[in-house]
Amino acid sequence: MQIEFFDKIYDSWKPKQLEKFEQLLPILKPFIRSSHSLLDLGIGRAWFESFLLDRSIRLSRIVGADINQFLVSPRLSWVQYEFSKNFQTQEKFDWVVCFDSLHLLQDKNVLKFLKPKGIALISLPVSLMREIPKFENSEILHEGFIGVQEKDYFQLLQSK
Ligand SMILES: C[S@@+](CC[C@H](N)C(=O)[O-])C[C@H]1O[C@@H](n2cnc3c(N)ncnc32)[C@H](O)[C@@H]1O
C-alpha cells in the first residue's frame, strides 16, 4: 500500500520531466549519434531513455546508475543498470546525463566519465542550481531554463 502510494506520487512527476525533455530535444539532437554511449547517473525510471526511443533516437549503449533498486522499476531491456551509492567505473562515455540527481550524488565530478569531446547534460531545479560545480577542462555549449510546471536550470557541457 505504501509502495503503491509512493509509485503514484513518483509517477505524477513524469509529465513535468517530459516537458523538460521536449524542450531540450532540439538542443541535444545535433550532438547525438547512434554510435554514442550514455551514462545516466540517478536514472530513476529511465524516462529520458524511453523518451529518446519514442523519438526514434537509439544509442549504442546505455548504462543507468542508481542507488535505489526498488524505485527503478520497471527496468528497460536496453539499459544496463548498476546499483551503487557512489557509482564508479573506468569506462568512458560519449554522454553523461544527470536529471535532477546531481545534488544527490556523492561524487559530483561527473565529467570524469566522459571521453574527450564527450557531452554532459546536467539539469537541476532552479532552487538547487548552485549545486553545479565549476567543471574544469570543459566548455559550456548551452545553458538556460527548461520546464513549464517545474523549472530547471540546465547546462550542456563538452569536455576538452
Ligand atoms: C529526483 S530522481 C530523478 C530520476 C531521473 N533522473 C528522472 O529525471 O526521472 C533522483 C534519482 O537519483 C537517485 N539517487 C539518489 N542518490 C543517488 C546516488 N548517490 N547515486 C545514484 N543515484 C542516486 C534516486 O534513487 C532517484 O532515482
CSV table of N, CA and C and ligand atoms in Angstrom, one decimal:
chain,number,residue,atom,x,y,z
A,1,MET,N,0.8,-1.2,0.0
A,1,MET,CA,0.0,0.0,0.0
A,1,MET,C,0.9,1.3,0.0
A,2,GLN,N,1.9,1.2,0.9
A,2,GLN,CA,2.8,2.4,1.0
A,2,GLN,C,3.6,2.5,-0.3
A,3,ILE,N,4.0,1.4,-0.9
A,3,ILE,CA,4.7,1.4,-2.2
A,3,ILE,C,3.8,1.9,-3.3
A,4,GLU,N,2.6,1.5,-3.3
A,4,GLU,CA,1.7,2.0,-4.4
A,4,GLU,C,1.5,3.5,-4.3
A,5,PHE,N,1.4,4.0,-3.0
A,5,PHE,CA,1.3,5.4,-2.8
A,5,PHE,C,2.5,6.1,-3.3
A,6,PHE,N,3.7,5.6,-3.0
A,6,PHE,CA,4.9,6.2,-3.5
A,6,PHE,C,5.0,6.2,-5.0
A,7,ASP,N,4.6,5.0,-5.6
A,7,ASP,CA,4.6,4.9,-7.1
A,7,ASP,C,3.8,6.0,-7.7
A,8,LYS,N,2.6,6.2,-7.1
A,8,LYS,CA,1.7,7.2,-7.7
A,8,LYS,C,2.3,8.6,-7.6
A,9,ILE,N,2.8,8.9,-6.5
A,9,ILE,CA,3.5,10.2,-6.3
A,9,ILE,C,4.6,10.4,-7.3
A,10,TYR,N,5.5,9.4,-7.3
A,10,TYR,CA,6.6,9.5,-8.2
A,10,TYR,C,6.2,9.6,-9.7
A,11,ASP,N,5.2,8.8,-10.1
A,11,ASP,CA,4.8,8.8,-11.5
A,11,ASP,C,4.1,10.1,-11.8
A,12,SER,N,3.5,10.8,-10.8
A,12,SER,CA,2.8,12.1,-11.1
A,12,SER,C,3.8,13.2,-11.6
A,13,TRP,N,5.1,12.9,-11.3
A,13,TRP,CA,6.2,13.8,-11.7
A,13,TRP,C,6.6,13.7,-13.2
A,14,LYS,N,6.2,12.5,-13.8
A,14,LYS,CA,6.6,12.2,-15.1
A,14,LYS,C,6.3,13.3,-16.2
A,15,PRO,N,5.0,13.9,-16.2
A,15,PRO,CA,4.7,14.9,-17.2
A,15,PRO,C,5.7,16.1,-17.1
A,16,LYS,N,6.1,16.4,-15.9
A,16,LYS,CA,7.0,17.6,-15.7
A,16,LYS,C,8.3,17.3,-16.3
A,17,GLN,N,8.8,16.1,-16.2
A,17,GLN,CA,10.1,15.7,-16.8
A,17,GLN,C,10.0,15.7,-18.3
A,18,LEU,N,8.9,15.1,-18.8
A,18,LEU,CA,8.7,15.0,-20.2
A,18,LEU,C,8.7,16.4,-20.9
A,19,GLU,N,8.1,17.4,-20.2
A,19,GLU,CA,8.1,18.8,-20.7
A,19,GLU,C,9.6,19.3,-20.9
A,20,LYS,N,10.4,19.0,-19.9
A,20,LYS,CA,11.8,19.4,-20.0
A,20,LYS,C,12.5,18.7,-21.1
A,21,PHE,N,12.3,17.4,-21.3
A,21,PHE,CA,13.0,16.6,-22.3
A,21,PHE,C,12.6,17.2,-23.7
A,22,GLU,N,11.3,17.5,-23.8
A,22,GLU,CA,10.8,18.0,-25.1
A,22,GLU,C,11.5,19.3,-25.5
A,23,GLN,N,11.6,20.2,-24.5
A,23,GLN,CA,12.3,21.5,-24.7
A,23,GLN,C,13.8,21.3,-25.0
A,24,LEU,N,14.4,20.3,-24.4
A,24,LEU,CA,15.8,20.1,-24.6
A,24,LEU,C,16.1,19.4,-26.0
A,25,LEU,N,15.2,18.7,-26.5
A,25,LEU,CA,15.5,17.8,-27.7
A,25,LEU,C,16.1,18.6,-28.8
A,26,PRO,N,15.6,19.7,-29.3
A,26,PRO,CA,16.2,20.4,-30.4
A,26,PRO,C,17.6,20.9,-30.1
A,27,ILE,N,17.9,21.1,-28.8
A,27,ILE,CA,19.3,21.5,-28.4
A,27,ILE,C,20.2,20.3,-28.5
A,28,LEU,N,19.7,19.1,-28.1
A,28,LEU,CA,20.6,17.9,-28.0
A,28,LEU,C,20.8,17.3,-29.3
A,29,LYS,N,19.7,17.3,-30.1
A,29,LYS,CA,19.7,16.5,-31.4
A,29,LYS,C,21.0,16.6,-32.2
A,30,PRO,N,21.4,17.9,-32.5
A,30,PRO,CA,22.6,18.0,-33.3
A,30,PRO,C,23.8,17.3,-32.8
A,31,PHE,N,23.9,17.0,-31.5
A,31,PHE,CA,25.1,16.4,-31.0
A,31,PHE,C,25.0,14.8,-30.8
A,32,ILE,N,23.8,14.3,-31.0
A,32,ILE,CA,23.6,12.9,-30.8
A,32,ILE,C,23.9,12.0,-32.0
A,33,ARG,N,24.6,11.0,-31.8
A,33,ARG,CA,24.9,10.0,-32.9
A,33,ARG,C,24.5,8.6,-32.4
A,34,SER,N,24.0,7.8,-33.3
A,34,SER,CA,23.6,6.4,-32.9
A,34,SER,C,24.7,5.6,-32.4
A,35,SER,N,25.9,5.9,-32.7
A,35,SER,CA,27.1,5.2,-32.2
A,35,SER,C,27.5,5.6,-30.8
A,36,HIS,N,26.8,6.6,-30.2
A,36,HIS,CA,27.1,7.1,-28.9
A,36,HIS,C,26.7,6.2,-27.7
A,37,SER,N,27.5,6.2,-26.7
A,37,SER,CA,27.2,5.6,-25.4
A,37,SER,C,26.8,6.7,-24.4
A,38,LEU,N,25.9,6.3,-23.5
A,38,LEU,CA,25.4,7.2,-22.5
A,38,LEU,C,25.4,6.6,-21.1
A,39,LEU,N,25.8,7.4,-20.1
A,39,LEU,CA,25.7,7.1,-18.7
A,39,LEU,C,24.7,8.0,-18.1
A,40,ASP,N,23.6,7.5,-17.4
A,40,ASP,CA,22.6,8.3,-16.7
A,40,ASP,C,22.8,8.0,-15.2
A,41,LEU,N,23.3,9.1,-14.5
A,41,LEU,CA,23.5,9.0,-13.1
A,41,LEU,C,22.3,9.4,-12.3
A,42,GLY,N,21.7,8.5,-11.6
A,42,GLY,CA,20.4,8.7,-10.9
A,42,GLY,C,19.3,8.5,-12.0
A,43,ILE,N,19.3,7.4,-12.6
A,43,ILE,CA,18.4,7.2,-13.8
A,43,ILE,C,16.9,7.1,-13.4
A,44,GLY,N,16.7,6.7,-12.2
A,44,GLY,CA,15.3,6.5,-11.8
A,44,GLY,C,14.5,5.6,-12.7
A,45,ARG,N,13.4,6.0,-13.2
A,45,ARG,CA,12.6,5.1,-14.1
A,45,ARG,C,12.9,5.2,-15.5
A,46,ALA,N,14.1,5.8,-15.8
A,46,ALA,CA,14.6,5.9,-17.2
A,46,ALA,C,13.6,6.6,-18.1
A,47,TRP,N,13.0,7.6,-17.7
A,47,TRP,CA,12.0,8.3,-18.6
A,47,TRP,C,12.7,9.0,-19.7
A,48,PHE,N,14.0,9.5,-19.5
A,48,PHE,CA,14.7,10.1,-20.6
A,48,PHE,C,15.0,9.1,-21.7
A,49,GLU,N,15.4,7.9,-21.3
A,49,GLU,CA,15.8,6.9,-22.3
A,49,GLU,C,14.6,6.4,-23.0
A,50,SER,N,13.4,6.3,-22.4
A,50,SER,CA,12.2,5.9,-23.1
A,50,SER,C,11.8,7.1,-24.0
A,51,PHE,N,11.9,8.3,-23.6
A,51,PHE,CA,11.6,9.4,-24.4
A,51,PHE,C,12.4,9.4,-25.7
A,52,LEU,N,13.8,9.2,-25.5
A,52,LEU,CA,14.6,9.1,-26.7
A,52,LEU,C,14.1,8.1,-27.7
A,53,LEU,N,13.8,6.9,-27.2
A,53,LEU,CA,13.3,5.8,-28.1
A,53,LEU,C,12.0,6.2,-28.7
A,54,ASP,N,11.1,6.8,-28.0
A,54,ASP,CA,9.8,7.3,-28.6
A,54,ASP,C,10.1,8.2,-29.7
A,55,ARG,N,11.2,8.9,-29.7
A,55,ARG,CA,11.6,9.9,-30.8
A,55,ARG,C,12.5,9.2,-31.8
A,56,SER,N,12.5,7.9,-31.7
A,56,SER,CA,13.4,7.1,-32.7
A,56,SER,C,14.9,7.4,-32.5
A,57,ILE,N,15.3,7.8,-31.4
A,57,ILE,CA,16.7,8.1,-31.1
A,57,ILE,C,17.3,6.9,-30.4
A,58,ARG,N,18.2,6.2,-31.1
A,58,ARG,CA,18.8,5.0,-30.5
A,58,ARG,C,20.3,5.2,-30.3
A,59,LEU,N,20.8,4.7,-29.2
A,59,LEU,CA,22.2,4.8,-28.9
A,59,LEU,C,22.8,3.4,-28.8
A,60,SER,N,24.1,3.4,-28.9
A,60,SER,CA,24.7,2.1,-29.0
A,60,SER,C,24.8,1.4,-27.6
A,61,ARG,N,24.8,2.2,-26.5
A,61,ARG,CA,25.0,1.6,-25.2
A,61,ARG,C,24.5,2.6,-24.2
A,62,ILE,N,23.6,2.1,-23.2
A,62,ILE,CA,23.2,3.0,-22.1
A,62,ILE,C,23.4,2.3,-20.8
A,63,VAL,N,24.1,3.0,-19.9
A,63,VAL,CA,24.2,2.5,-18.5
A,63,VAL,C,23.5,3.4,-17.6
A,64,GLY,N,22.7,2.9,-16.7
A,64,GLY,CA,22.0,3.7,-15.8
A,64,GLY,C,22.4,3.3,-14.4
A,65,ALA,N,22.9,4.3,-13.6
A,65,ALA,CA,23.3,4.1,-12.3
A,65,ALA,C,22.2,4.7,-11.3
A,66,ASP,N,22.0,4.0,-10.2
A,66,ASP,CA,21.0,4.5,-9.2
A,66,ASP,C,21.3,3.8,-7.9
A,67,ILE,N,20.9,4.5,-6.9
A,67,ILE,CA,21.1,4.0,-5.5
A,67,ILE,C,20.0,3.0,-5.1
A,68,ASN,N,18.8,3.1,-5.8
A,68,ASN,CA,17.6,2.5,-5.3
A,68,ASN,C,17.0,1.5,-6.2
A,69,GLN,N,17.2,0.2,-5.9
A,69,GLN,CA,16.7,-0.9,-6.8
A,69,GLN,C,15.2,-0.9,-6.9
A,70,PHE,N,14.5,-0.5,-5.8
A,70,PHE,CA,13.1,-0.6,-5.8
A,70,PHE,C,12.4,0.5,-6.6
A,71,LEU,N,13.0,1.6,-6.6
A,71,LEU,CA,12.4,2.8,-7.4
A,71,LEU,C,12.6,2.5,-8.9
A,72,VAL,N,13.7,1.9,-9.2
A,72,VAL,CA,14.0,1.7,-10.7
A,72,VAL,C,13.2,0.5,-11.2
A,73,SER,N,11.9,0.8,-11.5
A,73,SER,CA,11.0,-0.3,-11.9
A,73,SER,C,9.9,0.4,-12.7
A,74,PRO,N,9.5,-0.2,-13.8
A,74,PRO,CA,10.0,-1.3,-14.5
A,74,PRO,C,11.4,-1.0,-15.1
A,75,ARG,N,12.2,-2.0,-15.3
A,75,ARG,CA,13.5,-1.8,-16.0
A,75,ARG,C,13.4,-1.9,-17.5
A,76,LEU,N,14.2,-1.1,-18.2
A,76,LEU,CA,14.2,-1.2,-19.6
A,76,LEU,C,15.2,-2.2,-20.1
A,77,SER,N,14.8,-3.0,-21.1
A,77,SER,CA,15.7,-4.1,-21.5
A,77,SER,C,17.0,-3.6,-22.2
A,78,TRP,N,17.0,-2.4,-22.7
A,78,TRP,CA,18.1,-1.8,-23.5
A,78,TRP,C,19.0,-1.0,-22.6
A,79,VAL,N,18.8,-1.0,-21.3
A,79,VAL,CA,19.6,-0.2,-20.3
A,79,VAL,C,20.3,-1.2,-19.4
A,80,GLN,N,21.7,-1.0,-19.2
A,80,GLN,CA,22.4,-1.8,-18.2
A,80,GLN,C,22.4,-1.1,-16.9
A,81,TYR,N,21.8,-1.7,-15.9
A,81,TYR,CA,21.6,-1.0,-14.6
A,81,TYR,C,22.8,-1.3,-13.7
A,82,GLU,N,23.2,-0.3,-12.9
A,82,GLU,CA,24.2,-0.5,-11.9
A,82,GLU,C,23.7,0.1,-10.6
A,83,PHE,N,23.7,-0.6,-9.6
A,83,PHE,CA,23.2,0.0,-8.3
A,83,PHE,C,24.4,0.2,-7.3
A,84,SER,N,24.5,1.5,-6.9
A,84,SER,CA,25.6,1.9,-6.0
A,84,SER,C,25.2,3.2,-5.5
A,85,LYS,N,25.7,3.5,-4.2
A,85,LYS,CA,25.5,4.9,-3.7
A,85,LYS,C,26.6,5.8,-4.2
A,86,ASN,N,27.7,5.2,-4.8
A,86,ASN,CA,28.8,6.0,-5.3
A,86,ASN,C,29.3,5.3,-6.5
A,87,PHE,N,28.6,5.4,-7.6
A,87,PHE,CA,28.9,4.6,-8.8
A,87,PHE,C,30.3,5.1,-9.4
A,88,GLN,N,31.2,4.1,-9.7
A,88,GLN,CA,32.5,4.4,-10.3
A,88,GLN,C,32.7,3.4,-11.4
A,89,THR,N,33.4,3.8,-12.4
A,89,THR,CA,33.9,2.9,-13.5
A,89,THR,C,35.0,3.6,-14.2
A,90,GLN,N,35.8,2.7,-14.9
A,90,GLN,CA,36.9,3.2,-15.7
A,90,GLN,C,36.4,3.5,-17.1
A,91,GLU,N,35.2,3.0,-17.4
A,91,GLU,CA,34.6,3.2,-18.8
A,91,GLU,C,34.4,4.7,-19.1
A,92,LYS,N,34.7,5.1,-20.3
A,92,LYS,CA,34.4,6.5,-20.7
A,92,LYS,C,33.2,6.5,-21.7
A,93,PHE,N,32.4,7.5,-21.5
A,93,PHE,CA,31.1,7.6,-22.3
A,93,PHE,C,31.1,8.8,-23.2
A,94,ASP,N,30.3,8.7,-24.3
A,94,ASP,CA,30.1,9.9,-25.1
A,94,ASP,C,29.2,10.9,-24.4
A,95,TRP,N,28.2,10.4,-23.6
A,95,TRP,CA,27.3,11.3,-22.9
A,95,TRP,C,27.2,10.9,-21.4
A,96,VAL,N,27.1,11.9,-20.5
A,96,VAL,CA,26.7,11.7,-19.1
A,96,VAL,C,25.5,12.6,-18.9
A,97,VAL,N,24.4,12.0,-18.4
A,97,VAL,CA,23.3,12.9,-18.1
A,97,VAL,C,22.9,12.7,-16.6
A,98,CYS,N,22.5,13.8,-16.0
A,98,CYS,CA,22.0,13.9,-14.6
A,98,CYS,C,20.8,14.7,-14.6
A,99,PHE,N,19.6,14.1,-14.6
A,99,PHE,CA,18.4,14.9,-14.5
A,99,PHE,C,17.9,14.9,-13.0
A,100,ASP,N,18.0,16.0,-12.4
A,100,ASP,CA,17.5,16.2,-11.1
A,100,ASP,C,18.1,15.2,-10.1
A,101,SER,N,19.4,15.0,-10.3
A,101,SER,CA,20.1,14.0,-9.5
A,101,SER,C,21.5,14.4,-9.0
A,102,LEU,N,22.1,15.4,-9.6
A,102,LEU,CA,23.4,15.8,-9.3
A,102,LEU,C,23.6,16.1,-7.8
A,103,HIS,N,22.6,16.8,-7.2
A,103,HIS,CA,22.7,17.1,-5.8
A,103,HIS,C,22.7,15.9,-4.9
A,104,LEU,N,22.3,14.8,-5.4
A,104,LEU,CA,22.2,13.6,-4.6
A,104,LEU,C,23.5,12.7,-4.7
A,105,LEU,N,24.3,13.0,-5.7
A,105,LEU,CA,25.5,12.2,-5.9
A,105,LEU,C,26.6,12.5,-4.9
A,106,GLN,N,27.3,11.4,-4.5
A,106,GLN,CA,28.4,11.7,-3.5
A,106,GLN,C,29.5,12.3,-4.3
A,107,ASP,N,29.8,12.0,-5.5
A,107,ASP,CA,30.9,12.5,-6.3
A,107,ASP,C,30.3,13.3,-7.4
A,108,LYS,N,30.5,14.6,-7.3
A,108,LYS,CA,29.8,15.5,-8.3
A,108,LYS,C,30.7,15.7,-9.6
A,109,ASN,N,31.9,15.1,-9.6
A,109,ASN,CA,32.8,15.2,-10.7
A,109,ASN,C,32.4,14.3,-11.8
A,110,VAL,N,31.2,14.6,-12.4
A,110,VAL,CA,30.6,13.6,-13.3
A,110,VAL,C,31.3,13.7,-14.7
A,111,LEU,N,32.0,14.7,-15.0
A,111,LEU,CA,32.7,14.8,-16.3
A,111,LEU,C,33.9,13.9,-16.4
A,112,LYS,N,34.3,13.3,-15.3
A,112,LYS,CA,35.4,12.3,-15.4
A,112,LYS,C,35.0,11.0,-16.1
A,113,PHE,N,33.7,10.8,-16.3
A,113,PHE,CA,33.2,9.6,-17.0
A,113,PHE,C,33.2,9.8,-18.5
A,114,LEU,N,33.5,11.0,-19.0
A,114,LEU,CA,33.4,11.4,-20.4
A,114,LEU,C,34.7,11.1,-21.2
A,115,LYS,N,34.5,10.7,-22.5
A,115,LYS,CA,35.6,10.6,-23.4
A,115,LYS,C,36.0,12.1,-23.7
A,116,PRO,N,37.1,12.3,-24.3
A,116,PRO,CA,37.4,13.6,-24.8
A,116,PRO,C,36.3,14.1,-25.8
A,117,LYS,N,35.9,15.3,-25.7
A,117,LYS,CA,34.8,15.9,-26.5
A,117,LYS,C,33.4,15.3,-26.2
A,118,GLY,N,33.4,14.5,-25.1
A,118,GLY,CA,32.1,13.9,-24.6
A,118,GLY,C,31.2,15.1,-24.1
A,119,ILE,N,29.9,14.8,-24.0
A,119,ILE,CA,29.0,15.8,-23.6
A,119,ILE,C,28.2,15.4,-22.3
A,120,ALA,N,28.2,16.4,-21.4
A,120,ALA,CA,27.4,16.2,-20.1
A,120,ALA,C,26.2,17.1,-20.1
A,121,LEU,N,25.1,16.5,-19.7
A,121,LEU,CA,23.8,17.3,-19.6
A,121,LEU,C,23.4,17.2,-18.1
A,122,ILE,N,23.4,18.4,-17.5
A,122,ILE,CA,23.0,18.5,-16.1
A,122,ILE,C,21.8,19.4,-16.0
A,123,SER,N,20.8,18.9,-15.3
A,123,SER,CA,19.6,19.7,-15.1
A,123,SER,C,19.1,19.6,-13.7
A,124,LEU,N,18.9,20.7,-13.1
A,124,LEU,CA,18.5,20.7,-11.6
A,124,LEU,C,17.4,21.8,-11.4
A,125,PRO,N,16.5,21.5,-10.5
A,125,PRO,CA,15.6,22.6,-10.1
A,125,PRO,C,16.3,23.9,-9.8
A,126,VAL,N,15.7,25.0,-10.2
A,126,VAL,CA,16.4,26.3,-10.1
A,126,VAL,C,16.9,26.5,-8.6
A,127,SER,N,16.1,26.0,-7.7
A,127,SER,CA,16.5,26.2,-6.3
A,127,SER,C,17.8,25.5,-5.9
A,128,LEU,N,18.2,24.6,-6.8
A,128,LEU,CA,19.4,23.8,-6.5
A,128,LEU,C,20.5,24.1,-7.5
A,129,MET,N,20.4,25.1,-8.3
A,129,MET,CA,21.3,25.3,-9.4
A,129,MET,C,22.7,25.6,-8.9
A,130,ARG,N,22.8,26.1,-7.7
A,130,ARG,CA,24.2,26.4,-7.1
A,130,ARG,C,25.0,25.1,-6.8
A,131,GLU,N,24.3,23.9,-6.8
A,131,GLU,CA,25.0,22.7,-6.5
A,131,GLU,C,25.9,22.3,-7.7
A,132,ILE,N,25.7,22.9,-8.9
A,132,ILE,CA,26.5,22.5,-10.0
A,132,ILE,C,27.9,23.2,-9.8
A,133,PRO,N,28.9,22.3,-9.8
A,133,PRO,CA,30.3,22.9,-9.6
A,133,PRO,C,30.8,23.6,-10.9
A,134,LYS,N,31.9,24.3,-10.7
A,134,LYS,CA,32.5,24.8,-11.9
A,134,LYS,C,33.4,23.7,-12.4
A,135,PHE,N,33.1,23.1,-13.6
A,135,PHE,CA,33.9,22.0,-14.1
A,135,PHE,C,35.1,22.5,-14.8
A,136,GLU,N,36.2,21.9,-14.5
A,136,GLU,CA,37.5,22.2,-15.2
A,136,GLU,C,37.5,21.5,-16.5
A,137,ASN,N,38.3,22.0,-17.4
A,137,ASN,CA,38.6,21.3,-18.7
A,137,ASN,C,37.3,21.0,-19.5
A,138,SER,N,36.4,22.0,-19.5
A,138,SER,CA,35.1,21.8,-20.2
A,138,SER,C,34.6,23.1,-20.7
A,139,GLU,N,33.7,23.1,-21.7
A,139,GLU,CA,33.2,24.3,-22.2
A,139,GLU,C,31.6,24.2,-22.1
A,140,ILE,N,31.0,25.2,-21.7
A,140,ILE,CA,29.5,25.2,-21.7
A,140,ILE,C,29.0,25.5,-23.1
A,141,LEU,N,28.3,24.5,-23.7
A,141,LEU,CA,27.8,24.7,-25.0
A,141,LEU,C,26.5,25.4,-25.0
A,142,HIS,N,25.6,25.1,-24.0
A,142,HIS,CA,24.3,25.7,-23.8
A,142,HIS,C,24.0,25.8,-22.4
A,143,GLU,N,23.3,26.7,-22.0
A,143,GLU,CA,22.7,26.7,-20.6
A,143,GLU,C,21.4,27.5,-20.7
A,144,GLY,N,20.5,27.3,-19.7
A,144,GLY,CA,19.3,28.0,-19.7
A,144,GLY,C,18.3,27.4,-18.8
A,145,PHE,N,17.0,27.7,-19.0
A,145,PHE,CA,15.9,27.3,-18.1
A,145,PHE,C,14.9,26.4,-19.0
A,146,ILE,N,14.5,25.3,-18.4
A,146,ILE,CA,13.5,24.5,-19.1
A,146,ILE,C,12.5,24.1,-18.1
A,147,GLY,N,11.3,23.6,-18.6
A,147,GLY,CA,10.3,23.1,-17.8
A,147,GLY,C,9.1,24.2,-17.7
A,148,VAL,N,7.9,23.7,-17.7
A,148,VAL,CA,6.8,24.5,-17.6
A,148,VAL,C,6.2,24.4,-16.1
A,149,GLN,N,5.8,23.2,-15.8
A,149,GLN,CA,5.2,23.0,-14.4
A,149,GLN,C,6.3,23.0,-13.4
A,150,GLU,N,7.5,22.6,-13.8
A,150,GLU,CA,8.7,22.7,-12.8
A,150,GLU,C,9.9,23.2,-13.6
A,151,LYS,N,10.5,24.3,-13.0
A,151,LYS,CA,11.6,25.0,-13.7
A,151,LYS,C,12.9,24.4,-13.3
A,152,ASP,N,13.7,24.0,-14.3
A,152,ASP,CA,15.1,23.6,-14.1
A,152,ASP,C,16.0,24.5,-14.8
A,153,TYR,N,17.2,24.6,-14.2
A,153,TYR,CA,18.3,25.2,-14.9
A,153,TYR,C,19.2,24.1,-15.5
A,154,PHE,N,19.6,24.2,-16.7
A,154,PHE,CA,20.4,23.1,-17.3
A,154,PHE,C,21.7,23.7,-17.9
A,155,GLN,N,22.7,22.8,-17.9
A,155,GLN,CA,24.0,23.1,-18.6
A,155,GLN,C,24.3,21.9,-19.5
A,156,LEU,N,24.7,22.2,-20.8
A,156,LEU,CA,25.2,21.2,-21.7
A,156,LEU,C,26.7,21.5,-21.8
A,157,LEU,N,27.5,20.6,-21.4
A,157,LEU,CA,29.0,20.9,-21.3
A,157,LEU,C,29.7,19.9,-22.2
A,158,GLN,N,30.8,20.3,-22.8
A,158,GLN,CA,31.7,19.4,-23.6
A,158,GLN,C,33.0,19.4,-22.9
A,159,SER,N,33.5,18.1,-22.7
A,159,SER,CA,34.8,18.0,-22.2
A,159,SER,C,35.9,18.3,-23.2
A,160,LYS,N,37.1,18.8,-22.7
A,160,LYS,CA,38.1,19.2,-23.7
A,160,LYS,C,39.0,18.0,-24.0
B,1,LIG,C1,14.7,13.1,-8.4
B,1,LIG,S1,15.1,11.5,-9.0
B,1,LIG,C2,15.4,11.7,-10.7
B,1,LIG,C3,15.3,10.5,-11.6
B,1,LIG,C4,15.5,10.6,-13.1
B,1,LIG,N1,16.8,11.2,-13.3
B,1,LIG,C5,14.4,11.4,-13.7
B,1,LIG,O1,14.7,12.5,-14.2
B,1,LIG,O2,13.3,10.9,-13.7
B,1,LIG,C6,16.7,11.2,-8.3
B,1,LIG,C7,17.2,9.8,-8.6
B,1,LIG,O3,18.5,9.8,-8.1
B,1,LIG,C8,18.7,8.5,-7.4
B,1,LIG,N2,19.8,8.7,-6.4
B,1,LIG,C9,19.8,9.2,-5.2
B,1,LIG,N3,21.0,9.2,-4.6
B,1,LIG,C10,21.8,8.6,-5.5
B,1,LIG,C11,23.2,8.3,-5.5
B,1,LIG,N4,24.0,8.6,-4.5
B,1,LIG,N5,23.7,7.7,-6.7
B,1,LIG,C12,22.9,7.4,-7.7
B,1,LIG,N6,21.6,7.7,-7.8
B,1,LIG,C13,21.1,8.3,-6.7
B,1,LIG,C14,17.4,8.3,-6.8
B,1,LIG,O4,17.2,6.9,-6.4
B,1,LIG,C15,16.4,8.7,-7.9
B,1,LIG,O5,16.2,7.7,-8.8
